[in-house]
JSON list of C-alpha atoms in Angstrom, two decimals:
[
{"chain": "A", "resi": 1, "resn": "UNK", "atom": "CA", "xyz": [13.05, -37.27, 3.45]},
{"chain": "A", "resi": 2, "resn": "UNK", "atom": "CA", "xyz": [11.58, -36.90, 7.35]},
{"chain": "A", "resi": 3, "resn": "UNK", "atom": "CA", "xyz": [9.77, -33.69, 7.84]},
{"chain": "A", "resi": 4, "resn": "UNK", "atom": "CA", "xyz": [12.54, -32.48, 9.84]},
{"chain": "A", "resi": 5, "resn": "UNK", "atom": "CA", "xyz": [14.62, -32.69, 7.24]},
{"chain": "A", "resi": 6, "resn": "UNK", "atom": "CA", "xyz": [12.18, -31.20, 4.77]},
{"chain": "A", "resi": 7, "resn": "UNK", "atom": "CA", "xyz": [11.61, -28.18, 7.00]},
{"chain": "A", "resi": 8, "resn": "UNK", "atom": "CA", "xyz": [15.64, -27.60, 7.54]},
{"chain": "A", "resi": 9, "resn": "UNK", "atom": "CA", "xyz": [16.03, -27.66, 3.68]},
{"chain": "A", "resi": 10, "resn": "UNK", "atom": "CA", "xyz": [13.22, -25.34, 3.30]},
{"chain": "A", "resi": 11, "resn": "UNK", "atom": "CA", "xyz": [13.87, -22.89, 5.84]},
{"chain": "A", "resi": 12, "resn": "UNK", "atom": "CA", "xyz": [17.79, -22.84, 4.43]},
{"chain": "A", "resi": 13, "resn": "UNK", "atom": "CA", "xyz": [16.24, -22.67, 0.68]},
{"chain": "A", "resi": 14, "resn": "UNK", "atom": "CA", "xyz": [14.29, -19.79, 1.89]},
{"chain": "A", "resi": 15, "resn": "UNK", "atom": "CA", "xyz": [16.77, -17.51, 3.60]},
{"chain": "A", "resi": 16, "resn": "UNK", "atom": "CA", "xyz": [18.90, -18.30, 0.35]},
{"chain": "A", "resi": 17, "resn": "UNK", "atom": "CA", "xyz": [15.91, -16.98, -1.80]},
{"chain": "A", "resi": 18, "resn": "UNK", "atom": "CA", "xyz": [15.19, -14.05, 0.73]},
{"chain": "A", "resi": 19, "resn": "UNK", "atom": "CA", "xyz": [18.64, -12.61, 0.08]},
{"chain": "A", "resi": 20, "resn": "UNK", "atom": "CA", "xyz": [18.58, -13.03, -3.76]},
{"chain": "A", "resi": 21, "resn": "UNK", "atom": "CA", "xyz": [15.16, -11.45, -4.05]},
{"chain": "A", "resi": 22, "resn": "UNK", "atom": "CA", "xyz": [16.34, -8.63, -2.25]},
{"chain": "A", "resi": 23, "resn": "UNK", "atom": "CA", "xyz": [19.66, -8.52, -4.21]},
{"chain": "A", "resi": 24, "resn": "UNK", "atom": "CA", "xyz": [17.17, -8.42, -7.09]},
{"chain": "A", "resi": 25, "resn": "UNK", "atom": "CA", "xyz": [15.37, -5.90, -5.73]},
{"chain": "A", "resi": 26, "resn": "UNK", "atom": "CA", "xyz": [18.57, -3.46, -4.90]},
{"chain": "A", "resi": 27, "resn": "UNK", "atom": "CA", "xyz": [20.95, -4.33, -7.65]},
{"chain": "A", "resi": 28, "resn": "UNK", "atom": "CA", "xyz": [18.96, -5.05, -10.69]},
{"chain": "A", "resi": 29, "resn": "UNK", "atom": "CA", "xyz": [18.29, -2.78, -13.40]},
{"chain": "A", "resi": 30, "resn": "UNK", "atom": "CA", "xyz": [13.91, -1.75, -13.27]},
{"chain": "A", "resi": 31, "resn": "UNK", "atom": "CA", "xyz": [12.46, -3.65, -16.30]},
{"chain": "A", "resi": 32, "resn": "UNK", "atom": "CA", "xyz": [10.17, -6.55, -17.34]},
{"chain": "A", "resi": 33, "resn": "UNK", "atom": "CA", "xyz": [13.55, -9.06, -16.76]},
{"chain": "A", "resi": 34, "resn": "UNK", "atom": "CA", "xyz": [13.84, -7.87, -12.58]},
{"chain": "A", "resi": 35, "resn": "UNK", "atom": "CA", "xyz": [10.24, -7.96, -12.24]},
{"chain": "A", "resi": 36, "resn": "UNK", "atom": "CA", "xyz": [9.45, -11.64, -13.48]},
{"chain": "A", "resi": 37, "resn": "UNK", "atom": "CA", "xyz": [12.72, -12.44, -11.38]},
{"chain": "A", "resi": 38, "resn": "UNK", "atom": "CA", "xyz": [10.84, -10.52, -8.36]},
{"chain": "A", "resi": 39, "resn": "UNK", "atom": "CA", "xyz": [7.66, -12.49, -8.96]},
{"chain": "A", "resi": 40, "resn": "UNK", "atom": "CA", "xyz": [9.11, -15.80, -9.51]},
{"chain": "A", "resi": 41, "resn": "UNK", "atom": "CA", "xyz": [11.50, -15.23, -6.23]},
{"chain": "A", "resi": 42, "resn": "UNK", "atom": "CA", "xyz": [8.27, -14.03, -3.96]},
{"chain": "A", "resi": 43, "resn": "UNK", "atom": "CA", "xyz": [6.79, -17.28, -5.22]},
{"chain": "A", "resi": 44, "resn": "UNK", "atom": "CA", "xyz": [9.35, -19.47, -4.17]},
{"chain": "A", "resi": 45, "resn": "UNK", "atom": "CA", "xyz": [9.84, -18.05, -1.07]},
{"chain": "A", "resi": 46, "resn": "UNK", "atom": "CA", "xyz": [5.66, -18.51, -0.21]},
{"chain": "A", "resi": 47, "resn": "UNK", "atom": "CA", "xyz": [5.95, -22.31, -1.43]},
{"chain": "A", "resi": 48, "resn": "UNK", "atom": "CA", "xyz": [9.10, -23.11, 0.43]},
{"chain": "A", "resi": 49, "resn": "UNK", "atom": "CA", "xyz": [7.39, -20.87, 3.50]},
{"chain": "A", "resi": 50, "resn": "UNK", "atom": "CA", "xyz": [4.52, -23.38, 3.49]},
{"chain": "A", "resi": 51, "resn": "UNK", "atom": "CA", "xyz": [6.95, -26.31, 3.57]},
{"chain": "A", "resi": 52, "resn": "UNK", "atom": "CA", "xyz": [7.93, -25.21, 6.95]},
{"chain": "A", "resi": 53, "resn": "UNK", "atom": "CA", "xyz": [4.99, -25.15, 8.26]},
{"chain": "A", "resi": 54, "resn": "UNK", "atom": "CA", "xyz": [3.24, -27.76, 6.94]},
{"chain": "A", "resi": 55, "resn": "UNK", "atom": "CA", "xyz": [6.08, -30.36, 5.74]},
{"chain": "A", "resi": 56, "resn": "UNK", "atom": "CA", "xyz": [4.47, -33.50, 6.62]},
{"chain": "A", "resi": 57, "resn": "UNK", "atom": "CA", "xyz": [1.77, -32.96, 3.41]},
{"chain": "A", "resi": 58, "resn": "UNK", "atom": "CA", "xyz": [2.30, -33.91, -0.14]},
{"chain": "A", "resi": 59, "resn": "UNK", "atom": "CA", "xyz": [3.87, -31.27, -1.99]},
{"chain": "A", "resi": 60, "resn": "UNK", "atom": "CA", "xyz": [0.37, -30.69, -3.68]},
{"chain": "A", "resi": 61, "resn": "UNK", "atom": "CA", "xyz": [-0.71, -28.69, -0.54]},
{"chain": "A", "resi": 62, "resn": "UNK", "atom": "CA", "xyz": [2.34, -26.28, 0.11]},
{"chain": "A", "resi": 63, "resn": "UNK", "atom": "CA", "xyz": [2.09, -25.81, -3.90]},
{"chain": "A", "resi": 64, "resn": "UNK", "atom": "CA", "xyz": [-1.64, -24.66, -3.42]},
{"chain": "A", "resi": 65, "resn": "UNK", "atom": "CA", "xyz": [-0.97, -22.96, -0.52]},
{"chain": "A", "resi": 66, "resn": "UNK", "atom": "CA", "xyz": [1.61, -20.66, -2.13]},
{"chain": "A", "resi": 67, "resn": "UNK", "atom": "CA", "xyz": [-0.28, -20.23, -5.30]},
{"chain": "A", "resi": 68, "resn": "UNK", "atom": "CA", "xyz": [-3.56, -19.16, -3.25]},
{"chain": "A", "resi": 69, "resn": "UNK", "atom": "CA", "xyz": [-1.54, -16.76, -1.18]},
{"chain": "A", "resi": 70, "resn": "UNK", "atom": "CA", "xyz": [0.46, -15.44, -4.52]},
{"chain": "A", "resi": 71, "resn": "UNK", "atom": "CA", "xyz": [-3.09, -14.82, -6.15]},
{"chain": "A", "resi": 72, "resn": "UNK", "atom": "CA", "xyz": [-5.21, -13.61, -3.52]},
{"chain": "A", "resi": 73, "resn": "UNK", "atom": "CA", "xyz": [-2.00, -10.92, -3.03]},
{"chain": "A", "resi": 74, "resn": "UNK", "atom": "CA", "xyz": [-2.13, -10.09, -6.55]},
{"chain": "A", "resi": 75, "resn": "UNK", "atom": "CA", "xyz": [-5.96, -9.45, -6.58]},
{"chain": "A", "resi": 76, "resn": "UNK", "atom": "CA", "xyz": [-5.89, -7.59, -3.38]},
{"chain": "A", "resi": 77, "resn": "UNK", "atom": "CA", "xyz": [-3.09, -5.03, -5.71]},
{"chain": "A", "resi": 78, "resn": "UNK", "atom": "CA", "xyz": [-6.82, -4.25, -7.61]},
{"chain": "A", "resi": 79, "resn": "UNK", "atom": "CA", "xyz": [-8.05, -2.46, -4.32]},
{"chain": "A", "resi": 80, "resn": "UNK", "atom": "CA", "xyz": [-4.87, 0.18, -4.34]},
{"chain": "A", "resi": 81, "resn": "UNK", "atom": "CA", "xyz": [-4.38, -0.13, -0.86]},
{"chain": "A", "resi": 82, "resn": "UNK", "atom": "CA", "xyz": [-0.97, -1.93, -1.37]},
{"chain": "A", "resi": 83, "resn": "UNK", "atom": "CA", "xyz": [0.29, 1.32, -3.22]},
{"chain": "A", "resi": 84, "resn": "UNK", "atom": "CA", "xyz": [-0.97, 3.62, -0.76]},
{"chain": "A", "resi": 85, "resn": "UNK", "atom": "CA", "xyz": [0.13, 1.34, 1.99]},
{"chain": "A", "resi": 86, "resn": "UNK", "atom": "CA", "xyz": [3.77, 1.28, 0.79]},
{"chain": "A", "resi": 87, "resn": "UNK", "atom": "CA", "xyz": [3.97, 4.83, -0.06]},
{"chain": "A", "resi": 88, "resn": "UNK", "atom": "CA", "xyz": [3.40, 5.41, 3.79]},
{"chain": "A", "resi": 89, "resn": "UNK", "atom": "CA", "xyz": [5.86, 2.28, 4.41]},
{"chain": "A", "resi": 90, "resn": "UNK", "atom": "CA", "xyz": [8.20, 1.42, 1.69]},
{"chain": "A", "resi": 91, "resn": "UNK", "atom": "CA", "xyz": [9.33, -2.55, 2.99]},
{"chain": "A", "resi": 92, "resn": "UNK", "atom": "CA", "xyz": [5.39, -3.28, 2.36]},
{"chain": "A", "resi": 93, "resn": "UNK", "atom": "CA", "xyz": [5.81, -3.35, -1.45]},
{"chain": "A", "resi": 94, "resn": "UNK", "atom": "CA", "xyz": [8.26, -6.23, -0.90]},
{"chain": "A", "resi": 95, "resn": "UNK", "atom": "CA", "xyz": [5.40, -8.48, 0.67]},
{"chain": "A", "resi": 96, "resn": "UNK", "atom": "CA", "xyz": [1.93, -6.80, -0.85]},
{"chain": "A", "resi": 97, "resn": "UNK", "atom": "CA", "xyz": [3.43, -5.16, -4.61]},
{"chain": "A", "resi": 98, "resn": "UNK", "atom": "CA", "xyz": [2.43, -2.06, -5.44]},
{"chain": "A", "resi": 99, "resn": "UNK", "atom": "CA", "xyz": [-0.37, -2.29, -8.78]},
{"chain": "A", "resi": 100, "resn": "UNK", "atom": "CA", "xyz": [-2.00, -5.41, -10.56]},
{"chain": "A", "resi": 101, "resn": "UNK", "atom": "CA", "xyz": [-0.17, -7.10, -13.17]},
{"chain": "A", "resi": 102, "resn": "UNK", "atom": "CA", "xyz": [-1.98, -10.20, -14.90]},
{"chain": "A", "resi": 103, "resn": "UNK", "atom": "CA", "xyz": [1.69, -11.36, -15.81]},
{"chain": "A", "resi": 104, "resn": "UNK", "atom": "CA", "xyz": [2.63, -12.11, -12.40]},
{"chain": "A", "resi": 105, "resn": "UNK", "atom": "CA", "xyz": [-0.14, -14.65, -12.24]},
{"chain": "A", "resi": 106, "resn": "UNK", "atom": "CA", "xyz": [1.36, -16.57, -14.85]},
{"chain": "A", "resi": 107, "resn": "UNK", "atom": "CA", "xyz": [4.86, -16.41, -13.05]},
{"chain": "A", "resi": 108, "resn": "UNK", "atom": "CA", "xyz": [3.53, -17.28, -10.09]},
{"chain": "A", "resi": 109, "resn": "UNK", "atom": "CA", "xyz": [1.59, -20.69, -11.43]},
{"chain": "A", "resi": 110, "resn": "UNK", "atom": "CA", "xyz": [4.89, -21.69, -12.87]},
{"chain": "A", "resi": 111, "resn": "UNK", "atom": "CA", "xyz": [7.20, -21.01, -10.66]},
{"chain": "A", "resi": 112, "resn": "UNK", "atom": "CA", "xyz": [4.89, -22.81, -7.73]},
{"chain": "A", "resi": 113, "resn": "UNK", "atom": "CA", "xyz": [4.20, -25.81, -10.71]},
{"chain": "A", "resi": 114, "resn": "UNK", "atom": "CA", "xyz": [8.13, -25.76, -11.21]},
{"chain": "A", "resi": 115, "resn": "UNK", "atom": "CA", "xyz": [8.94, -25.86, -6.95]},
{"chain": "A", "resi": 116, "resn": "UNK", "atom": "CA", "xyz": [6.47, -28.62, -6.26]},
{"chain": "A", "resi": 117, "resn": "UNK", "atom": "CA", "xyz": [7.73, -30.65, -9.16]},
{"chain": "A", "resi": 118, "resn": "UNK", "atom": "CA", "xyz": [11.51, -30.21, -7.75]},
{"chain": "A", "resi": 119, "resn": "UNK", "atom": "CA", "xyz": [10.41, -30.82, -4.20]},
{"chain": "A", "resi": 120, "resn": "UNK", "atom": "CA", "xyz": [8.51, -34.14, -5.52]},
{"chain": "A", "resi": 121, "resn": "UNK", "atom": "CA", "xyz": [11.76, -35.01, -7.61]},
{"chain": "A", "resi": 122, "resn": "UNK", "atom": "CA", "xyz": [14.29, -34.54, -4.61]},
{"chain": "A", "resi": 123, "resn": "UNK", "atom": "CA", "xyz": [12.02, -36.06, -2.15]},
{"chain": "A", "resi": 124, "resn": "UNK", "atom": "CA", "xyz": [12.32, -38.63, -4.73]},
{"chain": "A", "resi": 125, "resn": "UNK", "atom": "CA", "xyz": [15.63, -39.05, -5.13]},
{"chain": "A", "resi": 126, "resn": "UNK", "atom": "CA", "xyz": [16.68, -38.99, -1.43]},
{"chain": "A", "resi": 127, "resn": "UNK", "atom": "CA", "xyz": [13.85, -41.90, -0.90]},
{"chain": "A", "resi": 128, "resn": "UNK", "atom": "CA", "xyz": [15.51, -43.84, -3.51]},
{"chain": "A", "resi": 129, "resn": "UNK", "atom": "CA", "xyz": [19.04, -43.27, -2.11]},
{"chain": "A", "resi": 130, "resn": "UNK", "atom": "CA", "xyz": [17.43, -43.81, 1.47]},
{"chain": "A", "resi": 131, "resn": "UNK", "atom": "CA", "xyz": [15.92, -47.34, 0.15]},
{"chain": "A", "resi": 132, "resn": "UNK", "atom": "CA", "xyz": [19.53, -48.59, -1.76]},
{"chain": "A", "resi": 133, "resn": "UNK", "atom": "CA", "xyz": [21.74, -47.55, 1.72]},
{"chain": "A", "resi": 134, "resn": "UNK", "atom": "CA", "xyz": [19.36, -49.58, 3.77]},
{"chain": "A", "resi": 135, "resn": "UNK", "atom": "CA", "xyz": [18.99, -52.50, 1.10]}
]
């Protein structure tokens, strides 16, 4: 897949994920089910948010990339200035959480794990399809 192509995908992947986290977010019930959704969607939309800007790199780097960003996030929630923060301004919860939550480490790892490995996969696939059109 060119890196046009990759970025396109991306970009449409992540304005897909954008309005189910925030379908999530409105519609489903509060519980331990909406928040790993939450978590897992926020991670997915970082990974496939570093595929746009860097989609010429092996999907090991957008996968770290996310997974850095998804961490450092979560560790900043120890300070309390992302519930303080979003009491003043409510949409800030949606990109900085609200309180620390060693779960959403784990969801984060494997949902970034699980996006990489379907970005290698498809990138796969189209290659191969690519190769047996041109053969």
């Amino acid at each position: 897949m060119t890196a046009g192509r990759r970025r396109l995908v991306a970009a449409a992947a992540a304005a897909v994920t954008i309005v189910v986290g925030l379908g999530v977010h409105r519609f489903a019930p509060d519980g331990a089910v909406s928040d790993v959704a939450g978590d897992a969607l926020y991670a997915l939309l970082v990974y496939l948010l570093a595929v746009v800007v860097i989609p010429r790199r092996a999907v090991w780097v957008p996968a770290l990339v996310a997974w850095v960003w998804c961490t450092a996030i979560e560790l900043f929630q120890l300070t309390g200035l992302p519930l303080a923060w979003g009491g003043a301004c409510p949409p800030i919860m949606l990109v900085l959480g609200t309180v620390f939550d060693a779960r959403d480490l784990v969801v984060y790892t494997a949902t970034v794990l699980a996006a990489a490995t379907a970005d290698r996969l498809l990138g796969a696939a189209l290659g191969r399809a690519r190769a047996r059109r041109g053969a």
